[in-house]
Amino acid sequence: DVQLQASGGGLVQAGETLTLSCAASGSNSGDYAIGWFRQAPGKERDGLACISYSSKYYSALVRGRFTISSDNAKNTVSLQMNSLRPEDTAVYYCAALTRRNCPFIYEADYWGQGTLVTVSS
C-alpha cells in the first residue's frame, strides 16, 4: 500500500514560481515511481512529470518550465513550477505509478488528495 500527501498549492501571479511537495509512505512506496498530474475545471486530467530512480520524464505541456526532483532521505518528490501562467490553474495531484508507466505519465495506481494552484493574470 502507498499513501501520498501533496502540499504547497496556493495563489500566485503569472510569471512566479511555486514548488509542490509530495510525501510518500507505505510498505510498498519504494516499488513505485512518483508522478504529478493536474486537472483544470471542466478538463481531463493531464500527466505532467514522473520520476523513477534518477530518470525524469515530462509532458510537452510543462517541459522546460517544470522540474521534478526527489529527496530519498525524506521520501518526498517535488515539482518546481516556473514561469506560471493562468492556464496552469488546476488541482495538482501526485501519484504512484509503476516504473513501466512512468515514461508515459499514465495510469497511476495510488493517488494523493490534490492541492489547488491558482495563477492570476
XYZ file of C-alpha atoms in Angstrom:
121
model
C 0.000 0.000 0.000
C 1.097 3.566 -0.723
C -0.088 6.812 0.850
C 0.590 10.154 -0.762
C 0.214 13.645 0.660
C 0.508 16.617 -1.693
C 1.102 20.127 -0.419
C 2.325 23.533 -1.495
C -0.520 24.821 -3.613
C -1.722 28.385 -3.429
C -2.421 31.618 -5.245
C 0.394 33.152 -7.275
C 0.715 35.730 -10.009
C 1.636 34.925 -13.572
C 5.374 34.565 -14.023
C 6.022 33.463 -10.458
C 7.413 30.176 -9.178
C 5.713 27.662 -6.926
C 7.005 24.352 -5.608
C 4.725 21.450 -4.743
C 5.747 18.620 -2.483
C 4.552 15.030 -2.267
C 5.266 12.906 0.776
C 5.120 9.180 0.095
C 4.716 6.483 2.706
C 3.593 2.892 2.987
C 5.109 -0.517 2.835
C 5.335 -0.555 -0.957
C 6.181 3.070 -1.651
C 9.711 2.180 -2.717
C 8.368 -0.039 -5.509
C 6.755 2.841 -7.374
C 7.677 5.853 -9.411
C 6.065 9.149 -8.409
C 4.335 11.417 -10.872
C 2.457 14.692 -10.955
C -0.849 15.250 -12.716
C -3.270 18.130 -12.851
C -6.903 18.668 -13.637
C -8.390 22.015 -14.525
C -12.130 22.659 -14.134
C -14.066 21.037 -16.952
C -10.979 19.403 -18.422
C -9.435 15.968 -18.388
C -6.558 15.120 -16.124
C -3.115 15.602 -17.654
C 0.102 13.833 -16.739
C 2.903 16.331 -16.205
C 6.042 14.703 -14.884
C 7.333 11.479 -13.393
C 10.487 10.383 -11.640
C 11.759 6.813 -11.383
C 15.087 6.391 -9.635
C 17.203 9.027 -11.427
C 15.116 9.100 -14.605
C 12.813 12.056 -15.122
C 10.054 12.386 -17.683
C 7.992 15.410 -18.693
C 4.995 16.025 -20.859
C 5.219 18.594 -23.617
C 2.814 20.731 -21.584
C 5.448 21.588 -18.998
C 8.843 20.531 -20.340
C 11.305 23.357 -19.813
C 9.203 25.123 -17.160
C 8.589 22.453 -14.521
C 11.234 20.376 -12.753
C 10.608 17.184 -10.809
C 13.040 16.067 -8.135
C 13.202 13.661 -5.233
C 14.644 13.619 -1.746
C 15.048 9.950 -0.944
C 16.037 10.596 2.649
C 12.722 12.359 3.255
C 10.696 10.208 0.833
C 9.404 13.283 -0.908
C 9.061 14.314 -4.538
C 8.873 17.975 -5.501
C 7.598 19.756 -8.558
C 9.103 23.182 -9.105
C 6.903 25.204 -11.420
C 8.495 28.242 -13.034
C 7.003 30.982 -15.191
C 3.488 30.063 -14.167
C 0.629 31.015 -16.465
C -3.088 31.424 -15.785
C -3.688 28.262 -17.811
C -1.657 26.335 -15.207
C -4.523 26.865 -12.773
C -5.689 23.417 -11.682
C -5.790 20.899 -8.892
C -2.429 19.156 -8.836
C -2.121 15.541 -7.754
C 0.845 13.376 -7.003
C 0.505 9.701 -7.735
C 2.367 6.418 -7.560
C 2.912 4.777 -10.932
C 4.528 1.527 -11.906
C 8.014 2.148 -13.196
C 6.914 0.815 -16.583
C 4.226 3.524 -16.846
C 6.400 6.355 -15.589
C 7.762 7.413 -19.021
C 4.191 7.729 -20.271
C 2.969 9.545 -17.120
C -0.158 7.459 -17.291
C -2.237 5.084 -15.197
C -1.287 5.674 -11.611
C -2.034 3.041 -9.005
C -2.310 5.360 -5.997
C -3.338 8.999 -5.723
C -2.816 11.812 -3.278
C -5.604 14.187 -2.348
C -4.689 17.084 -4.629
C -3.581 20.638 -3.985
C -5.052 23.681 -5.722
C -2.825 26.016 -7.695
C -4.338 29.282 -8.879
C -2.390 31.589 -11.157
C -3.736 35.105 -11.558
C -3.009 37.260 -14.580
